[in-house]
Amino acid sequence: MNQQSAAARKGRFSVTTLILALSIAILVIFVAFPVILILVTALFGTDGFNIKDIKTILSDPQTYRALSNSLIIASGTTFFSTIVGTFFAWLVTRTDLPLKKYMKLMFLVPFMFPSFIGALAWKMLLNPRSGYVNRFFMNVLGFDGPVFNVYSFLGMMLVETMYLFPFVFIQVSGALERMDPTLEESARISGAGLFTITRKITLPLVLPSVISGALLIMLYSMAHFGTVAVLGVRNGIYNIPTLIYEKINASAGSFDSIRTGTILASILIIVAALILWLQNKVVSGGKYQIISGKSFRPVEMKLRGLRWPLFVLCVIYILITIVLPTVIIFLVGGLKTYGLPFTAENLSLDNYKYVLFEWEMTKDSILNSVSLGFSAAVITMFAGVIISYVLVKMKVRGKWILQFLGMLPFSVPGSVIALGVILTWSGKFGINIYNTVWIILVAYIARYMAFSLKSNSAALSQIHDSLIEAARASGATMGRALLDIVLPLAKPGMISAFFLIFLPSLRELTVSVMLYSPATRTLGVAIYTLNEDGDTVRAAALAGIALIIIVIGQVFIKTVLERKQPAS
């Protein structure tokens, strides 16, 4: 009996040790080492420690302007997104707005669409000279000049707001749905009006969620490449990610340009760390307790005479920010030549036929995106299960470090991940996969590890330890218990992780644009390069095809996940 127990403990020890070792190896190789290498490269040049180069780069007016631009765009985007997200979250959760369930779904649609495709659409609409909206006002209504120049700070802020406000919307909606309405009801009984209650009670109670969502938007906007690349670079407006890309691309990837990129990337790492620290302080501060132990349903506030005007406002917002850009992408993709009016004789399917069936880059880019997305999703799904098991089920000192490393790539800009991958896998340590599809795959694995950890950790936390203990007591080895019990029960989380990684990778641009070669263009890169080459109609046609693929993928994901949910 004692021998059997000893053997069982030995078996368990070997399996758990292997899981722990794999978890550490995966996160160190794919995450920690590339990020550390960025910081080391920033500090050490070819001649050793060199602080002079850092001072030179940081004191360069171009660097100062790029950092200033990043902060201006991110601050403005955060401000507008917070207002929009909080307002619509309040409308769809706490008022009697008509069709608010459908409105809530529509406000989440921007999460599906790549922001750089949105920027491409608004470029077509609000280009100062050739934008269709500006041309309508000038040619039809007699305006002397364009009504709005999208190639501006305000233009980039507003475009980013359209695609980032759901961060605040989701956070605030969740807080409002869970909030104890007692204080609001007391204020209403005391004679307070709708807006007084909202301003003095509701918003202060959900302020931590508002700030948390706002900080996430700040983090994402600082790291955004696509919007500024499409709308800003034309007017000489660079942020840090576009400046990094410009430096490396202009010098064909020389060491000096990469080192300059690492110094700029270090700025983003520091800013990201500061934002995450602030968010953690807000979340852990616990200023207000808005959830009680009682069962309740928040009371809907009556909008009365404002009910239908606010509904019309929501519809107009959806039409302008979602429907109009989508329609213009498909219409421009059908034009024979960009700039022609949308008449029957000017529209055809030739561009769609060309990019879909004749242009080799389309086939290659779709194949690259699908294969990279699928491979990254499968690898990261299984790696996430292994690491999540350590985080959720094993008692290991310092496992918070593993959790931090797993979430780090989600918290730093994609350009930082790309730079770290270039430094790590370009032959310096005996493995050179630069300019191959493999380096993009490695970057995707690092980039999307957090998605897998979140999904798999949630699934594993629902599996009671007694199930594993019962299997062990029945004579099963630790490995057999994991294969027969843990993995089958964690399957929904694994499937969810797969799709959470696969779909974003199809529309990814920030990482891929720094790592691609002519043979490894992804779908996002192909659209971006077509636009940069001035082939607007074909860029729009390919963007339309990408949107169709994304929507089909989203519907498929929703169908699969709903089937996996147990019947109530």
Coordinates of C-alpha atoms in Angstrom, one line a residue:
M1 CA 0.0 0.0 0.0
N2 CA 2.8 2.4 0.9
Q3 CA 4.6 1.5 -2.3
Q4 CA 1.5 2.2 -4.3
S5 CA 1.1 5.6 -2.6
A6 CA 4.7 6.4 -3.2
A7 CA 4.4 5.5 -6.8
A8 CA 1.3 7.5 -7.1
R9 CA 3.0 10.5 -5.5
K10 CA 6.0 10.0 -7.8
G11 CA 3.7 9.9 -10.9
R12 CA 1.8 13.0 -9.8
F13 CA 5.1 14.7 -9.1
S14 CA 6.4 14.0 -12.5
V15 CA 3.3 15.1 -14.4
T16 CA 2.8 18.3 -12.4
T17 CA 6.5 19.1 -12.6
L18 CA 6.4 18.6 -16.4
I19 CA 3.3 20.9 -16.6
L20 CA 5.1 23.6 -14.5
A21 CA 8.3 23.3 -16.5
L22 CA 6.4 23.6 -19.8
S23 CA 4.5 26.6 -18.5
I24 CA 7.6 28.4 -17.5
A25 CA 9.4 27.5 -20.7
I26 CA 6.5 28.7 -22.9
L27 CA 6.2 32.1 -21.2
V28 CA 9.9 32.7 -20.9
I29 CA 10.7 31.8 -24.5
F30 CA 7.7 33.4 -26.2
V31 CA 7.1 36.4 -23.9
A32 CA 9.7 37.3 -21.3
F33 CA 12.8 36.9 -23.4
P34 CA 11.7 39.1 -26.3
V35 CA 10.5 41.9 -24.0
I36 CA 13.7 41.7 -21.9
L37 CA 15.7 41.8 -25.1
I38 CA 14.0 45.0 -26.2
L39 CA 15.1 46.7 -23.0
V40 CA 18.6 45.3 -23.2
T41 CA 19.0 46.3 -26.8
A42 CA 17.8 49.8 -25.9
L43 CA 20.4 50.1 -23.3
F44 CA 23.3 48.4 -25.0
G45 CA 24.6 49.2 -28.5
T46 CA 27.3 47.4 -30.5
D47 CA 29.9 49.0 -28.3
G48 CA 28.3 48.0 -25.0
F49 CA 26.3 50.2 -22.6
N50 CA 25.4 53.4 -24.4
I51 CA 23.2 56.0 -22.7
K52 CA 24.3 58.6 -25.2
D53 CA 22.3 57.1 -28.0
I54 CA 19.2 57.0 -25.8
K55 CA 19.6 60.7 -25.0
T56 CA 20.1 61.5 -28.7
I57 CA 17.0 59.6 -29.8
L58 CA 14.8 60.9 -26.9
S59 CA 15.9 64.5 -27.6
D60 CA 15.2 64.2 -31.3
P61 CA 12.3 66.5 -32.2
Q62 CA 10.8 63.7 -34.3
T63 CA 10.6 61.5 -31.2
Y64 CA 9.2 64.2 -29.1
R65 CA 6.5 65.0 -31.7
A66 CA 5.6 61.3 -32.0
L67 CA 5.2 60.9 -28.3
S68 CA 3.3 64.1 -28.1
N69 CA 1.0 63.0 -30.9
S70 CA 0.5 59.6 -29.2
L71 CA -0.6 61.3 -26.0
I72 CA -2.8 63.8 -27.8
I73 CA -4.6 61.2 -29.9
A74 CA -5.0 58.8 -27.0
S75 CA -6.2 61.4 -24.6
G76 CA -8.8 62.8 -27.0
T77 CA -9.9 59.2 -28.0
T78 CA -10.2 58.3 -24.3
F79 CA -12.3 61.4 -23.6
F80 CA -14.8 61.0 -26.4
S81 CA -15.0 57.2 -26.0
T82 CA -15.7 57.5 -22.3
I83 CA -18.5 59.9 -22.9
V84 CA -20.0 57.9 -25.7
G85 CA -19.6 54.5 -24.0
T86 CA -21.0 55.6 -20.7
F87 CA -24.0 57.4 -22.2
F88 CA -25.0 54.5 -24.4
A89 CA -24.4 52.0 -21.6
W90 CA -26.7 53.9 -19.3
L91 CA -29.4 54.1 -22.1
V92 CA -29.5 50.4 -22.8
T93 CA -29.3 49.2 -19.2
R94 CA -31.2 51.6 -17.0
T95 CA -33.8 53.3 -19.2
D96 CA -36.9 52.2 -21.2
L97 CA -35.3 52.9 -24.5
P98 CA -37.2 51.1 -27.3
L99 CA -35.5 47.9 -28.8
K100 CA -32.6 48.4 -26.3
K101 CA -31.5 44.7 -26.6
Y102 CA -30.9 45.1 -30.3
M103 CA -29.2 48.5 -29.6
K104 CA -26.9 46.8 -27.2
L105 CA -25.9 44.2 -29.8
M106 CA -25.3 47.0 -32.4
F107 CA -23.1 48.9 -30.1
L108 CA -20.8 45.8 -29.8
V109 CA -20.5 45.5 -33.6
P110 CA -17.4 47.8 -33.8
F111 CA -15.5 45.1 -31.9
M112 CA -15.8 42.9 -35.0
F113 CA -14.4 45.4 -37.5
P114 CA -10.7 46.3 -37.9
S115 CA -10.2 50.0 -37.1
F116 CA -7.8 50.4 -40.0
I117 CA -10.6 49.4 -42.4
G118 CA -12.8 51.9 -40.7
A119 CA -10.1 54.5 -41.1
L120 CA -9.9 53.6 -44.8
A121 CA -13.7 54.1 -45.1
W122 CA -13.6 57.5 -43.5
K123 CA -10.7 58.5 -45.7
M124 CA -13.0 57.9 -48.7
L125 CA -15.8 59.8 -47.1
L126 CA -14.0 62.8 -45.6
N127 CA -10.8 63.3 -47.6
P128 CA -10.6 67.1 -47.9
R129 CA -10.6 67.1 -51.7
S130 CA -12.0 63.8 -52.9
G131 CA -14.1 62.5 -50.0
Y132 CA -17.7 61.8 -51.0
V133 CA -19.2 63.7 -48.1
N134 CA -17.0 66.8 -48.6
R135 CA -17.7 66.7 -52.3
F136 CA -21.4 66.6 -51.7
F137 CA -21.3 69.7 -49.5
M138 CA -19.0 71.6 -51.9
N139 CA -20.5 70.5 -55.3
V140 CA -24.2 70.2 -54.4
L141 CA -24.7 72.5 -51.4
G142 CA -22.2 75.2 -52.5
F143 CA -19.8 75.1 -49.6
D144 CA -16.5 76.9 -50.3
G145 CA -14.4 74.2 -48.7
P146 CA -14.5 70.8 -47.0
V147 CA -16.8 70.5 -44.0
F148 CA -14.3 68.3 -42.2
N149 CA -10.7 67.2 -42.7
V150 CA -10.3 63.6 -41.5
Y151 CA -6.5 64.0 -41.9
S152 CA -6.3 65.7 -38.5
F153 CA -6.0 65.0 -34.8
L154 CA -9.7 65.4 -34.3
G155 CA -10.4 63.1 -37.3
M156 CA -8.2 60.3 -35.9
M157 CA -9.7 60.8 -32.5
L158 CA -13.2 60.5 -33.7
V159 CA -12.5 57.4 -35.9
E160 CA -10.7 55.6 -33.1
T161 CA -13.7 56.5 -30.8
M162 CA -16.0 54.7 -33.1
Y163 CA -14.1 51.4 -32.6
L164 CA -12.8 51.7 -29.1
F165 CA -15.8 53.1 -27.1
P166 CA -17.1 49.5 -26.6
F167 CA -14.4 49.1 -23.9
V168 CA -16.2 51.6 -21.7
F169 CA -19.6 50.5 -22.9
I170 CA -19.0 46.8 -21.8
Q171 CA -17.5 47.8 -18.4
V172 CA -20.2 50.3 -17.5
S173 CA -23.0 48.1 -18.8
G174 CA -21.9 45.3 -16.6
A175 CA -21.6 47.6 -13.5
L176 CA -25.0 49.1 -14.1
E177 CA -26.7 45.7 -14.6
R178 CA -25.3 44.5 -11.2
M179 CA -25.8 47.7 -9.3
D180 CA -28.2 47.8 -6.3
P181 CA -30.9 50.3 -7.2
T182 CA -31.9 51.1 -3.6
L183 CA -30.2 54.5 -3.6
E184 CA -31.7 55.5 -6.9
E185 CA -35.2 54.5 -5.7
S186 CA -34.7 56.4 -2.4
A187 CA -33.8 59.5 -4.4
R188 CA -36.8 59.1 -6.7
I189 CA -39.1 58.8 -3.7
S190 CA -37.6 62.0 -2.4
G191 CA -38.6 63.8 -5.5
A192 CA -35.3 63.8 -7.5
G193 CA -35.5 63.9 -11.3
L194 CA -34.0 61.6 -13.8
F195 CA -30.9 63.6 -14.6
T196 CA -30.3 64.5 -10.9
I197 CA -30.3 60.8 -10.0
T198 CA -28.0 59.9 -12.9
R199 CA -25.6 62.7 -12.2
K200 CA -25.4 62.5 -8.4
I201 CA -25.9 58.8 -7.7
T202 CA -25.7 56.5 -10.7
L203 CA -22.5 57.8 -12.4
P204 CA -20.5 58.2 -9.1
L205 CA -21.3 54.6 -8.2
V206 CA -20.0 53.2 -11.5
L207 CA -17.1 55.6 -11.7
P208 CA -14.5 52.8 -11.1
S209 CA -15.8 50.9 -14.1
V210 CA -15.8 54.1 -16.2
I211 CA -12.2 54.8 -15.3
S212 CA -11.1 51.2 -15.8
G213 CA -12.6 51.2 -19.3
A214 CA -11.1 54.6 -20.1
L215 CA -7.6 53.4 -19.1
L216 CA -8.0 50.4 -21.4
I217 CA -8.9 52.7 -24.3
M218 CA -5.9 54.9 -23.4
L219 CA -3.7 51.8 -23.5
Y220 CA -5.1 50.6 -26.9
S221 CA -5.0 54.1 -28.5
M222 CA -1.4 54.6 -27.6
A223 CA -0.6 51.3 -29.3
H224 CA -2.8 51.8 -32.4
F225 CA -1.0 51.6 -35.7
G226 CA -3.7 51.4 -38.4
T227 CA -5.7 54.5 -37.9
V228 CA -2.7 56.9 -37.7
A229 CA -1.0 55.0 -40.6
V230 CA -4.0 55.6 -42.8
L231 CA -5.0 59.1 -41.7
G232 CA -2.1 60.7 -40.0
V233 CA 1.1 59.8 -41.8
R234 CA -0.1 61.6 -45.0
N235 CA 0.0 64.9 -43.1
G236 CA 3.2 64.1 -41.3
I237 CA 1.4 63.0 -38.1
Y238 CA 3.3 60.1 -36.6
N239 CA 2.6 58.3 -33.3
I240 CA 5.2 56.0 -31.6
P241 CA 4.1 52.8 -33.4
T242 CA 4.0 54.4 -36.9
L243 CA 7.4 56.0 -36.2
I244 CA 8.9 52.7 -35.2
Y245 CA 7.6 51.1 -38.5
E246 CA 8.8 54.0 -40.5
K247 CA 12.3 53.9 -39.1
I248 CA 12.7 50.1 -39.6
N249 CA 11.0 50.1 -43.0
A250 CA 13.1 53.0 -44.4
S251 CA 16.4 51.4 -43.4
A252 CA 15.4 47.8 -44.5
G253 CA 15.7 46.5 -40.9
S254 CA 19.3 47.7 -40.1
F255 CA 20.5 47.2 -36.5
D256 CA 20.6 51.0 -35.9
S257 CA 17.0 51.4 -36.9
I258 CA 16.0 48.4 -34.8
R259 CA 17.8 49.8 -31.8
T260 CA 16.1 53.1 -32.3
G261 CA 12.8 51.1 -32.4
T262 CA 13.6 49.4 -29.1
I263 CA 14.2 52.8 -27.4
L264 CA 10.9 54.0 -28.7
A265 CA 9.2 50.8 -27.8
S266 CA 10.6 51.1 -24.3
I267 CA 8.6 54.3 -24.0
L268 CA 5.5 52.4 -24.8
I269 CA 6.3 49.7 -22.3
I270 CA 6.8 52.3 -19.5
V271 CA 3.5 54.1 -20.5
A272 CA 1.7 50.7 -20.6
A273 CA 3.0 49.7 -17.2
L274 CA 1.9 53.1 -15.8
I275 CA -1.6 52.7 -17.2
L276 CA -1.9 49.1 -15.9
W277 CA -0.8 50.3 -12.5
L278 CA -3.4 53.0 -12.5
Q279 CA -6.1 50.6 -13.6
N280 CA -5.1 48.1 -10.9
K281 CA -5.3 50.9 -8.3
V282 CA -8.8 51.8 -9.5
V283 CA -10.1 48.3 -9.6
S284 CA -8.6 47.3 -6.2
G285 CA -9.5 50.6 -4.6
G286 CA -13.0 49.5 -3.9
K287 CA -14.3 53.0 -3.4
Y288 CA -17.9 52.0 -3.8
Q289 CA -19.8 48.8 -3.1
I290 CA -22.5 48.6 -5.7
I291 CA -23.5 44.9 -5.5
S292 CA -25.4 43.7 -2.5
G293 CA -26.2 40.1 -1.5
K294 CA -29.9 40.6 -2.3
S295 CA -31.6 39.5 -5.5
F296 CA -32.8 42.5 -7.4
R297 CA -33.5 43.9 -10.8
P298 CA -32.6 47.5 -11.4
V299 CA -35.7 49.7 -12.0
E300 CA -35.9 51.1 -15.5
M301 CA -35.9 54.9 -15.6
K302 CA -38.7 56.4 -17.7
L303 CA -37.4 58.7 -20.4
R304 CA -40.9 60.0 -21.1
G305 CA -40.8 62.6 -23.8
L306 CA -37.1 61.9 -24.5
R307 CA -37.7 58.2 -25.2
W308 CA -38.1 58.4 -29.0
P309 CA -35.7 61.3 -29.6
L310 CA -33.0 59.3 -27.8
F311 CA -33.9 56.2 -29.8
V312 CA -33.5 58.2 -33.0
L313 CA -30.2 59.5 -31.8
C314 CA -29.0 55.9 -31.3
V315 CA -30.2 54.9 -34.7
I316 CA -28.4 57.9 -36.3
Y317 CA -25.2 57.1 -34.5
I318 CA -25.4 53.4 -35.7
L319 CA -26.1 54.5 -39.2
I320 CA -23.2 57.0 -39.3
T321 CA -20.5 55.0 -37.5
I322 CA -21.4 51.4 -38.6
V323 CA -23.6 51.3 -41.6
L324 CA -22.2 54.3 -43.6
P325 CA -18.5 53.2 -43.5
T326 CA -19.5 49.6 -44.3
V327 CA -21.6 50.6 -47.3
I328 CA -18.9 53.0 -48.6
I329 CA -16.3 50.2 -48.5
F330 CA -18.4 47.9 -50.7
L331 CA -19.5 50.7 -53.0
V332 CA -16.0 52.0 -53.6
G333 CA -14.8 48.4 -54.1
G334 CA -17.3 48.2 -57.0
L335 CA -16.2 51.4 -58.8
K336 CA -14.3 51.3 -62.1
T337 CA -12.1 54.3 -61.0
Y338 CA -12.0 55.9 -57.6
G339 CA -13.8 59.3 -57.5
L340 CA -16.5 58.4 -59.9
P341 CA -20.1 58.9 -58.8
F342 CA -22.1 55.8 -57.6
T343 CA -24.1 55.2 -60.8
A344 CA -25.0 52.0 -62.5
E345 CA -22.6 52.5 -65.3
N346 CA -19.7 53.2 -62.9
L347 CA -20.3 50.1 -60.7
S348 CA -19.4 46.5 -61.4
L349 CA -18.0 43.4 -59.7
D350 CA -14.8 43.5 -61.7
N351 CA -12.6 44.5 -58.7
Y352 CA -14.1 41.9 -56.5
K353 CA -13.6 39.2 -59.2
Y354 CA -10.0 40.4 -59.7
V355 CA -8.9 40.4 -56.1
L356 CA -10.8 37.2 -55.3
F357 CA -10.0 35.0 -58.3
E358 CA -7.2 36.6 -60.3
W359 CA -4.8 38.4 -58.0
E360 CA -2.3 36.0 -56.4
M361 CA -1.8 38.3 -53.4
T362 CA -5.4 37.8 -52.3
K363 CA -5.2 34.1 -52.4
D364 CA -1.8 34.1 -50.6
S365 CA -2.9 36.7 -48.0
I366 CA -6.2 34.9 -47.2
L367 CA -4.3 31.5 -47.0
N368 CA -1.6 33.1 -44.8
S369 CA -4.2 34.7 -42.5
V370 CA -6.3 31.6 -42.1
S371 CA -3.3 29.2 -41.7
L372 CA -1.6 31.5 -39.2
G373 CA -4.8 32.2 -37.3
F374 CA -5.6 28.5 -37.1
S375 CA -2.1 27.4 -36.1
A376 CA -1.8 30.2 -33.5
A377 CA -5.2 29.4 -32.1
V378 CA -4.5 25.6 -31.8
I379 CA -1.0 26.1 -30.3
T380 CA -2.1 28.9 -27.9
M381 CA -5.2 27.0 -26.9
F382 CA -3.2 24.0 -25.6
A383 CA -0.4 26.1 -24.2
G384 CA -3.1 28.2 -22.4
V385 CA -4.6 25.1 -20.9
I386 CA -1.2 24.0 -19.5
I387 CA -0.4 27.4 -18.0
S388 CA -4.0 27.9 -16.7
Y389 CA -3.8 24.6 -14.9
V390 CA -0.7 25.9 -13.0
L391 CA -2.4 29.2 -12.2
V392 CA -5.8 27.7 -11.1
K393 CA -5.0 24.2 -9.7
M394 CA -1.4 24.1 -8.5
K395 CA -0.1 25.6 -5.3
V396 CA 3.2 27.1 -6.6
R397 CA 5.0 30.0 -5.0
G398 CA 5.4 33.0 -7.3
K399 CA 2.9 31.8 -9.9
W400 CA 1.7 35.4 -10.1
I401 CA 4.8 35.9 -12.2
L402 CA 3.5 33.4 -14.7
Q403 CA 0.2 35.2 -14.7
F404 CA 1.9 38.5 -15.3
L405 CA 4.0 37.2 -18.2
G406 CA 0.9 35.6 -19.8
M407 CA -1.0 38.9 -19.7
L408 CA 2.0 41.1 -20.6
P409 CA 1.7 40.8 -24.4
F410 CA -2.0 41.9 -24.2
S411 CA -0.9 45.0 -22.3
V412 CA 1.9 46.2 -24.5
P413 CA 1.6 47.4 -28.1
G414 CA 1.8 44.9 -31.0
S415 CA 4.8 46.8 -32.4
V416 CA 6.7 46.0 -29.2
I417 CA 5.9 42.3 -29.5
A418 CA 7.0 42.4 -33.2
L419 CA 10.3 44.1 -32.3
G420 CA 11.0 41.6 -29.6
V421 CA 10.3 38.7 -31.9
I422 CA 12.7 40.2 -34.6
L423 CA 15.5 40.5 -32.0
T424 CA 15.0 37.0 -30.7
W425 CA 14.4 35.0 -33.9
S426 CA 16.7 36.7 -36.4
G427 CA 19.7 34.5 -36.0
K428 CA 21.3 36.1 -32.9
F429 CA 20.7 32.9 -30.9
G430 CA 21.2 30.3 -33.7
I431 CA 17.6 30.3 -35.0
N432 CA 16.8 32.6 -38.0
I433 CA 13.1 32.7 -39.1
Y434 CA 13.1 36.3 -40.1
N435 CA 11.1 37.0 -43.3
T436 CA 9.3 33.7 -43.0
V437 CA 5.7 32.9 -42.0
W438 CA 7.1 31.3 -38.8
I439 CA 8.1 34.6 -37.2
I440 CA 4.6 35.9 -37.6
L441 CA 3.2 32.7 -36.0
V442 CA 5.6 33.1 -33.0
A443 CA 4.4 36.7 -32.6
Y444 CA 0.7 35.7 -32.8
I445 CA 1.3 33.0 -30.1
A446 CA 2.8 35.6 -27.8
R447 CA 0.3 38.3 -28.7
Y448 CA -2.8 36.2 -28.0
M449 CA -1.7 34.1 -25.0
A450 CA -3.7 36.3 -22.7
F451 CA -7.0 35.4 -24.5
S452 CA -6.3 31.7 -24.0
L453 CA -5.4 32.2 -20.3
K454 CA -8.6 34.1 -19.6
S455 CA -10.9 31.6 -21.3
N456 CA -9.1 28.4 -20.0
S457 CA -8.7 29.7 -16.4
A458 CA -12.4 30.5 -16.2
A459 CA -13.2 26.9 -17.4
L460 CA -10.7 25.2 -15.1
S461 CA -11.9 27.2 -12.0
Q462 CA -15.3 25.6 -12.4
I463 CA -13.8 22.0 -12.2
H464 CA -13.9 20.9 -8.6
D465 CA -10.7 19.4 -7.2
S466 CA -12.7 16.5 -5.8
L467 CA -13.2 15.0 -9.3
I468 CA -9.4 14.7 -9.7
E469 CA -9.1 13.3 -6.1
A470 CA -11.7 10.7 -6.8
A471 CA -9.9 9.6 -9.9
R472 CA -6.6 9.4 -8.1
A473 CA -8.3 7.4 -5.2
S474 CA -9.6 4.9 -7.9
G475 CA -6.1 4.2 -9.0
A476 CA -5.7 6.5 -12.0
T477 CA -2.4 8.2 -12.5
M478 CA -2.2 12.0 -12.5
G479 CA -1.8 12.0 -16.3
R480 CA -4.8 9.8 -16.8
A481 CA -6.9 12.0 -14.5
L482 CA -6.0 15.0 -16.5
L483 CA -6.7 13.4 -19.9
D484 CA -9.9 11.7 -18.9
I485 CA -11.4 14.3 -16.5
V486 CA -9.9 17.7 -16.7
L487 CA -9.5 18.1 -20.5
P488 CA -13.0 17.0 -21.4
L489 CA -14.5 19.3 -18.8
A490 CA -12.3 22.2 -19.9
K491 CA -13.2 21.6 -23.5
P492 CA -15.8 24.5 -23.7
G493 CA -13.1 26.9 -22.5
M494 CA -10.6 25.6 -25.0
I495 CA -13.1 26.0 -27.9
S496 CA -13.8 29.5 -26.7
A497 CA -10.1 30.3 -26.5
F498 CA -9.6 28.9 -30.1
F499 CA -12.2 31.3 -31.6
L500 CA -11.1 34.2 -29.4
I501 CA -7.7 33.9 -31.0
F502 CA -8.6 32.8 -34.5
L503 CA -10.9 35.7 -35.4
P504 CA -8.7 38.6 -34.2
S505 CA -5.7 37.1 -36.0
L506 CA -7.6 37.2 -39.3
R507 CA -7.8 41.0 -39.1
E508 CA -4.5 41.7 -37.3
L509 CA -2.2 44.4 -38.8
T510 CA 0.1 46.0 -36.1
V511 CA 2.3 42.9 -35.6
S512 CA 2.1 41.6 -39.2
V513 CA 3.0 44.9 -40.9
M514 CA 6.4 44.8 -39.1
L515 CA 7.1 41.1 -39.8
Y516 CA 5.8 40.4 -43.3
S517 CA 7.8 39.7 -46.4
P518 CA 6.5 39.7 -50.0
A519 CA 5.6 36.0 -49.6
T520 CA 4.0 36.3 -46.2
R521 CA 1.5 39.1 -46.5
T522 CA -1.6 38.7 -44.3
L523 CA -5.1 39.9 -45.2
G524 CA -4.6 43.1 -43.2
V525 CA -1.2 43.8 -44.7
A526 CA -2.5 43.2 -48.2
I527 CA -5.3 45.8 -47.7
Y528 CA -2.8 48.3 -46.1
T529 CA -0.2 47.9 -48.9
L530 CA -2.9 48.4 -51.6
N531 CA -4.0 51.6 -50.0
E532 CA -0.5 52.8 -49.6
D533 CA 0.2 52.1 -53.3
G534 CA -2.8 54.3 -54.2
D535 CA -5.0 51.4 -55.5
T536 CA -8.0 52.6 -53.5
V537 CA -10.8 50.7 -55.3
R538 CA -9.0 47.3 -55.0
A539 CA -8.1 48.0 -51.4
A540 CA -11.8 48.7 -50.7
A541 CA -12.8 45.5 -52.6
L542 CA -10.4 43.4 -50.5
A543 CA -11.5 45.2 -47.3
G544 CA -15.1 44.3 -48.2
I545 CA -14.1 40.6 -48.7
A546 CA -12.3 40.7 -45.3
L547 CA -15.4 42.1 -43.6
I548 CA -17.5 39.3 -45.1
I549 CA -15.0 36.7 -43.8
I550 CA -15.0 38.3 -40.4
V551 CA -18.8 38.4 -40.2
I552 CA -19.1 34.8 -41.3
G553 CA -16.5 33.8 -38.7
Q554 CA -18.3 35.8 -36.0
V555 CA -21.6 34.1 -36.8
F556 CA -20.0 30.7 -36.9
I557 CA -18.3 31.3 -33.5
K558 CA -21.6 32.5 -31.9
T559 CA -23.4 29.4 -33.3
V560 CA -20.7 27.0 -32.0
L561 CA -20.5 28.6 -28.6
E562 CA -24.2 28.6 -28.1
R563 CA -24.4 24.9 -29.0
K564 CA -21.7 24.2 -26.4
Q565 CA -23.7 25.9 -23.6
P566 CA -25.6 23.4 -21.5
A567 CA -29.4 23.5 -21.7
S568 CA -30.9 25.2 -18.6

